[in-house]
mmCIF file of C-alpha atoms in Angstrom:
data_model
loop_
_atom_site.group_PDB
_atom_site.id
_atom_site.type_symbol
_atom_site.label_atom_id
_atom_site.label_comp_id
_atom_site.label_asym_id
_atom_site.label_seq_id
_atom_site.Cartn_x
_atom_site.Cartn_y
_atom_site.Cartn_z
ATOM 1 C CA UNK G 221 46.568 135.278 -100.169
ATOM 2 C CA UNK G 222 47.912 135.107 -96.473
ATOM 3 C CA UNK G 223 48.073 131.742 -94.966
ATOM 4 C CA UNK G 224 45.821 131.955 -91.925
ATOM 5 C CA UNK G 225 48.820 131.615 -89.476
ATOM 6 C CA UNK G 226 50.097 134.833 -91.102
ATOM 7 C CA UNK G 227 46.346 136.517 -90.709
ATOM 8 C CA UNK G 228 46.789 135.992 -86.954
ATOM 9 C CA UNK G 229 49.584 138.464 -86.573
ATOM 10 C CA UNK G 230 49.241 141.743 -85.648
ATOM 11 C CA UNK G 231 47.760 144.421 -87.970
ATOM 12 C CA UNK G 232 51.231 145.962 -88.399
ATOM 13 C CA UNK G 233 52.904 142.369 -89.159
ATOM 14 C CA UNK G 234 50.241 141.784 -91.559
ATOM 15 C CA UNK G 235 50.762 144.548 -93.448
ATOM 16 C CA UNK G 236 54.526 144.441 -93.243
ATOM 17 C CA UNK G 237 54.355 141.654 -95.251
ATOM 18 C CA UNK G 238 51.436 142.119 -97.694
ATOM 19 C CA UNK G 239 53.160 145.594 -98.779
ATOM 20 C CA UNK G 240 54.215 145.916 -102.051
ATOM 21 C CA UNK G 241 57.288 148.011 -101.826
ATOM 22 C CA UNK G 242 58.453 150.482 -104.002
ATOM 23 C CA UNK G 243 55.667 151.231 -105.659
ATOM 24 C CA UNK G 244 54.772 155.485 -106.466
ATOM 25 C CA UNK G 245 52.927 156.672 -103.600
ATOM 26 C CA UNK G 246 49.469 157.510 -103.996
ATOM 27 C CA UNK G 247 49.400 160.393 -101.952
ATOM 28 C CA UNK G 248 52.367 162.247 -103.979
ATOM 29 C CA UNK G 249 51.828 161.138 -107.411
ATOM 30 C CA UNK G 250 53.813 164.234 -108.902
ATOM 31 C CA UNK G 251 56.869 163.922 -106.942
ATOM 32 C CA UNK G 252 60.100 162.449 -108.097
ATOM 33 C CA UNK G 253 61.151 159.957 -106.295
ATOM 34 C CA UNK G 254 58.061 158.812 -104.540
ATOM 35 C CA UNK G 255 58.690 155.002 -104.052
ATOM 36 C CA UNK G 256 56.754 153.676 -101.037
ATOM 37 C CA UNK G 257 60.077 152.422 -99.254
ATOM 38 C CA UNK G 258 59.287 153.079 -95.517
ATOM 39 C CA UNK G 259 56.278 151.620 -93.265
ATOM 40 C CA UNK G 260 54.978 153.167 -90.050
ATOM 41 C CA UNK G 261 54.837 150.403 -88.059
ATOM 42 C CA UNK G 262 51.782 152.329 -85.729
ATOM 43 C CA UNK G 263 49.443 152.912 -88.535
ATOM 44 C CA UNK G 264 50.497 149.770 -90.709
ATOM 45 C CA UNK G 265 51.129 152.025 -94.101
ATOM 46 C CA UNK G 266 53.373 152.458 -96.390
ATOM 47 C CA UNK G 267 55.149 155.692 -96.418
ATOM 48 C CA UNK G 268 57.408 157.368 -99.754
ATOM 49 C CA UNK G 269 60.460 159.752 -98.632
ATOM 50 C CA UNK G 270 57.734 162.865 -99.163
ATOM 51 C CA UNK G 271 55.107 161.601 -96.396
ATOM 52 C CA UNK G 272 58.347 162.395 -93.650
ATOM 53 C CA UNK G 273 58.860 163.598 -91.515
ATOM 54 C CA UNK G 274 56.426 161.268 -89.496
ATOM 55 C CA UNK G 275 55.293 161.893 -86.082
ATOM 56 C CA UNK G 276 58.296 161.321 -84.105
ATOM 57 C CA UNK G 277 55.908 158.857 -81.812
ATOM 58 C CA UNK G 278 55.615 156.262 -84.630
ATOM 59 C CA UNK G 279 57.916 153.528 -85.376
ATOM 60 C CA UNK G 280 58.730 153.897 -89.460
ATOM 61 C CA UNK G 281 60.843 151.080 -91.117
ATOM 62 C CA UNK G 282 62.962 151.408 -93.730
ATOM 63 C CA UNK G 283 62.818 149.117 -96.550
ATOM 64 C CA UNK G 284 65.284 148.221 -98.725
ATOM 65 C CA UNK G 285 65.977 145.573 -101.551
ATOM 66 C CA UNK G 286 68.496 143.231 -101.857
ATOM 67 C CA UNK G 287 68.983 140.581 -104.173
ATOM 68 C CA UNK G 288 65.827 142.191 -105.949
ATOM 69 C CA UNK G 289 63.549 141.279 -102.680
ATOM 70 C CA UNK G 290 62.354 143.699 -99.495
ATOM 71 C CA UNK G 291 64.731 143.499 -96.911
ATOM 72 C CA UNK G 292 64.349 145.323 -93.242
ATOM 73 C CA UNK G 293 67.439 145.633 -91.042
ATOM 74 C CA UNK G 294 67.331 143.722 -88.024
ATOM 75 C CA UNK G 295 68.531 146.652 -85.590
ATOM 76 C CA UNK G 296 65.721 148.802 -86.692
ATOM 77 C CA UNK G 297 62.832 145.428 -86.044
ATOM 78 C CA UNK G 298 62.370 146.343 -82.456
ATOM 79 C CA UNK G 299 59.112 144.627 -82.258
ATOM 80 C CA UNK G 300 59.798 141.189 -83.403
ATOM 81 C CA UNK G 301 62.842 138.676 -82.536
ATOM 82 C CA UNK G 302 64.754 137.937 -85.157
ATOM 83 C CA UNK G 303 66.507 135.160 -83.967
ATOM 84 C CA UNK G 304 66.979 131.934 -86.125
ATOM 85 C CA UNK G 305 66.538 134.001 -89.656
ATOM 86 C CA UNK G 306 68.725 133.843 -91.921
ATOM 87 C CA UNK G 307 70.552 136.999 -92.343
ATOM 88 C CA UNK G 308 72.289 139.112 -94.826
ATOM 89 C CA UNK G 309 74.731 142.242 -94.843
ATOM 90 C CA UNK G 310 73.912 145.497 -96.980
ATOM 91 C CA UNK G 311 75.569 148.510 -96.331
ATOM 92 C CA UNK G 312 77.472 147.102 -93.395
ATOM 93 C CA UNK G 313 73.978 146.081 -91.814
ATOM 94 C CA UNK G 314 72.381 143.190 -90.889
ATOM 95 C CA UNK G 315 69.258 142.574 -92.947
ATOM 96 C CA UNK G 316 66.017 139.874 -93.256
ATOM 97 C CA UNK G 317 64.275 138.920 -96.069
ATOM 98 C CA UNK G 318 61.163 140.272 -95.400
ATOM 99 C CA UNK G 319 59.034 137.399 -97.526
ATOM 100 C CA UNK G 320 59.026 133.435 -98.638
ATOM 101 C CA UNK G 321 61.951 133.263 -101.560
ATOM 102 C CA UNK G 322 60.892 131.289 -104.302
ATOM 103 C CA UNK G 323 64.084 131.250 -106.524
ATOM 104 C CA UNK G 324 66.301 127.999 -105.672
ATOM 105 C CA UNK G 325 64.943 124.766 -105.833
ATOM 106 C CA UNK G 326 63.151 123.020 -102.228
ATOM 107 C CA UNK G 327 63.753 119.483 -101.114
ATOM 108 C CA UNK G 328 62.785 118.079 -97.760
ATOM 109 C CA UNK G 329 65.799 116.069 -97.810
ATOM 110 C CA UNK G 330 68.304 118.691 -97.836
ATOM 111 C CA UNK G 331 70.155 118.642 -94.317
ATOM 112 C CA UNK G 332 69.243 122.372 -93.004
ATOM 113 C CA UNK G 333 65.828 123.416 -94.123
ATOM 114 C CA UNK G 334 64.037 126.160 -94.135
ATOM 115 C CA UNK G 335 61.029 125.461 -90.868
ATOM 116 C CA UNK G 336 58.468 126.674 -92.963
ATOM 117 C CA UNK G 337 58.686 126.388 -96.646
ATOM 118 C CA UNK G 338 61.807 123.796 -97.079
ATOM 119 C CA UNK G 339 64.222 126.212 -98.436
ATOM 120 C CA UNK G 340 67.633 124.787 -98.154
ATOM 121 C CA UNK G 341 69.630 127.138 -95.777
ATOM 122 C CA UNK G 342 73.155 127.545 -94.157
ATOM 123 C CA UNK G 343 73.482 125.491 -90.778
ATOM 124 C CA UNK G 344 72.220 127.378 -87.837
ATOM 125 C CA UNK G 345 69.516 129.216 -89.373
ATOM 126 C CA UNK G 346 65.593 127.576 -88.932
ATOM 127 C CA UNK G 347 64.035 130.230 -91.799
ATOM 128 C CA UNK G 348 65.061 132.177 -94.737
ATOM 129 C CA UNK G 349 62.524 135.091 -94.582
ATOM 130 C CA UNK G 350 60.516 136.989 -91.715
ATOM 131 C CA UNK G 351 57.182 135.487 -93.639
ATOM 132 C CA UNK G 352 58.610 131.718 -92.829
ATOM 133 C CA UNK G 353 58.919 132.379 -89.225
ATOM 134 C CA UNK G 354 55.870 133.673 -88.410
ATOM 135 C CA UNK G 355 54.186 131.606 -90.598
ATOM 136 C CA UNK G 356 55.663 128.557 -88.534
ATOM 137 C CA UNK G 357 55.080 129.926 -85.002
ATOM 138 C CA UNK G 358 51.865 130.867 -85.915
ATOM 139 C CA UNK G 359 51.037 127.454 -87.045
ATOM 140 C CA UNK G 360 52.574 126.149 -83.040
ATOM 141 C CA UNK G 361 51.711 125.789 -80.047
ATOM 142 C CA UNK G 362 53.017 128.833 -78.492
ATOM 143 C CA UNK G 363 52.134 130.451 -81.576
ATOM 144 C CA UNK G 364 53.947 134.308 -82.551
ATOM 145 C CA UNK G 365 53.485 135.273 -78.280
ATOM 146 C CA UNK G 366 57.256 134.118 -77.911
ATOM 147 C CA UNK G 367 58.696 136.188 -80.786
ATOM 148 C CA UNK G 368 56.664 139.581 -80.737
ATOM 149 C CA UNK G 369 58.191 142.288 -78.548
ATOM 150 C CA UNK G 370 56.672 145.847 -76.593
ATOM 151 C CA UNK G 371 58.330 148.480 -75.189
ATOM 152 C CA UNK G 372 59.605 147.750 -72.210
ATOM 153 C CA UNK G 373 59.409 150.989 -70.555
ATOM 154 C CA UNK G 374 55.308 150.351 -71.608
ATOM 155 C CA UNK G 375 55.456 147.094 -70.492
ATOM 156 C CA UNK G 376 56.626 148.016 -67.272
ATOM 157 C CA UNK G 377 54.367 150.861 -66.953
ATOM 158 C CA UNK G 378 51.102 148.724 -68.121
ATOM 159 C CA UNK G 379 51.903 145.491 -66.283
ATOM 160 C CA UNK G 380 53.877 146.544 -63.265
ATOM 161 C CA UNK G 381 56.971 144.540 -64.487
ATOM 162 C CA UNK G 382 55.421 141.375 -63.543
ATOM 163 C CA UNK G 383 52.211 140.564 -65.506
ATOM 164 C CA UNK G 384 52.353 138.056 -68.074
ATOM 165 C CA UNK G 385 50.233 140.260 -70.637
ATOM 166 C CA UNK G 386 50.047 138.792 -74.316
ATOM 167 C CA UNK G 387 52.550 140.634 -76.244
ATOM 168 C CA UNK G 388 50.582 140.944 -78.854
ATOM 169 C CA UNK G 389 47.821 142.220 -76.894
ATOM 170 C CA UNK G 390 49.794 144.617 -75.104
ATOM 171 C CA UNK G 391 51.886 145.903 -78.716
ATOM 172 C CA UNK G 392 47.950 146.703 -80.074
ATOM 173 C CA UNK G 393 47.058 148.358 -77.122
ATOM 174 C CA UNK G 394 50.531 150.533 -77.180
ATOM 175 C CA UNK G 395 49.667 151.280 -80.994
ATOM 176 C CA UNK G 396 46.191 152.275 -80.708
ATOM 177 C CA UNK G 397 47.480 155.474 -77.595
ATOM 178 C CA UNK G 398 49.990 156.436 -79.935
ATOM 179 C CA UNK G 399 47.596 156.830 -82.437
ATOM 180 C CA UNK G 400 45.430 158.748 -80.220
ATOM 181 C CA UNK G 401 48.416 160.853 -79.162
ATOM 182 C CA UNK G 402 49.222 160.867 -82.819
ATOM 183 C CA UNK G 403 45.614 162.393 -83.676
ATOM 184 C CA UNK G 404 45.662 164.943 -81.110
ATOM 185 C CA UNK G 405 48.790 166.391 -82.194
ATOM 186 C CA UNK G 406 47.052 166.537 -85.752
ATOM 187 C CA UNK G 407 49.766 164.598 -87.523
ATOM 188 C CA UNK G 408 48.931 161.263 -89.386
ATOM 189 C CA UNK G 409 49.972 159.069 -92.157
ATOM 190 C CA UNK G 410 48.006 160.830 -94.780
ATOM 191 C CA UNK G 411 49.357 164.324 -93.773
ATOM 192 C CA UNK G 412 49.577 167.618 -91.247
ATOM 193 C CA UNK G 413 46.015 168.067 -90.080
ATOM 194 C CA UNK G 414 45.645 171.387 -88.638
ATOM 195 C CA UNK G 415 42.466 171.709 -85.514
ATOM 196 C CA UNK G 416 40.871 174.641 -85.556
ATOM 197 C CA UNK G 417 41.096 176.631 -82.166
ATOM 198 C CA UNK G 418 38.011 177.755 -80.437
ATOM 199 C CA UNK G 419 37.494 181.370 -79.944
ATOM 200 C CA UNK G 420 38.669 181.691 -76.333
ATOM 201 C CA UNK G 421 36.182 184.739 -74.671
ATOM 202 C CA UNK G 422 38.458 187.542 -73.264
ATOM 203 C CA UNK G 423 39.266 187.878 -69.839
ATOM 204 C CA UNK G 424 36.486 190.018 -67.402
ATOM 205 C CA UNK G 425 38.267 193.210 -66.560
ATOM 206 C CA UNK G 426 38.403 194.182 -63.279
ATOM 207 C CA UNK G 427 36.556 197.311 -61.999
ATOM 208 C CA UNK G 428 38.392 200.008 -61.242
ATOM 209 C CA UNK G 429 39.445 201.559 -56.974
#
């Protein structure tokens, strides 16, 4: 169960962080291979390597695992700062634990702990997973507003550069017109949906000199 700081994130947080990775994919239950190990970030849903290609207008993670936990890499997290988590290199990439790790042993009295859940961690890191931090911010004052990021070119274009527009406001808005754009193209998460086109009536002919 999500603490209720975490069930104040957005729909796509929340889900990046309830997922459990990696399992076979409901939707492809005959295909090899079919561990859910990407998330569309627009519908909040985990994706296997046979639900891509995705519409090009959603944002779909990668997951991996490292260290036998989900990891994301920090390059491809465009819509949340990273800053202050501790992170790790796979593949030459920087990557986050994606939730709260559980295996060494806590003490508040440790000199660098984790913010959240007391973890001890290397010096100039505040959390050890993506869960921790916005667990802690949304248990603050400022609460996630100061780490969750939009577009810019839809900021810009929604606020006139200068507003002051919650970001997570503005990052639901943005997801619900992609998936309008993403339903009127007929692609989705659960598939290719194909419209059917209305009989167009032929042109009148012109009469004849």
């Amino acid at each position: 169960m999500q603490s209720p700081a975490v069930r104040g994130a957005p729909q796509w947080l929340r889900g990046l962080l309830s997922e459990e990775f990696f399992d076979s994919c409901g939707a492809h239950p005959g295909e090899r291979k079919n561990d859910k190990n990407h998330f569309c970030v627009d519908c909040a849903a985990a994706l296997c390597r046979h639900c891509l290609p995705h519409d090009a207008s959603h944002g779909v993670l990668q997951i991996w695992k490292y260290a036998s936990c989900f990891v994301v890499r920090v390059d491809d997290l465009k819509l949340f700062d990273c800053n202050g988590i501790q992170s790790h290199t796979l593949s030459d990439h920087e990557v986050v634990f994606l939730n709260e790790r559980t295996a060494r042993k806590r003490s508040a009295s440790v000199e660098n702990p984790c913010a959240a859940c007391a973890r001890p961690l290397p010096s100039g890191h505040d959390y050890c997973s993506l869960f921790c931090k916005v667990k802690h911010l949304g248990e603050s004052d400022q609460g996630l507003r100061r780490a969750l990021r939009v577009n810019r070119r839809s900021a810009a274009a929604a606020g006139g550069g200068g507003g002051g527009e919650d970001p997570a406001v503005a990052e639901a808005s943005q997801s619900g017109k992609r998936r309008a754009s993403s339903s009127e193209s007929g692609r989705s998460c659960g598939g290719t949906l194909r419209k059917r086109s209305r009989k167009q009536p032929a042109p009148a002919r012109s009469p004849s000199c």
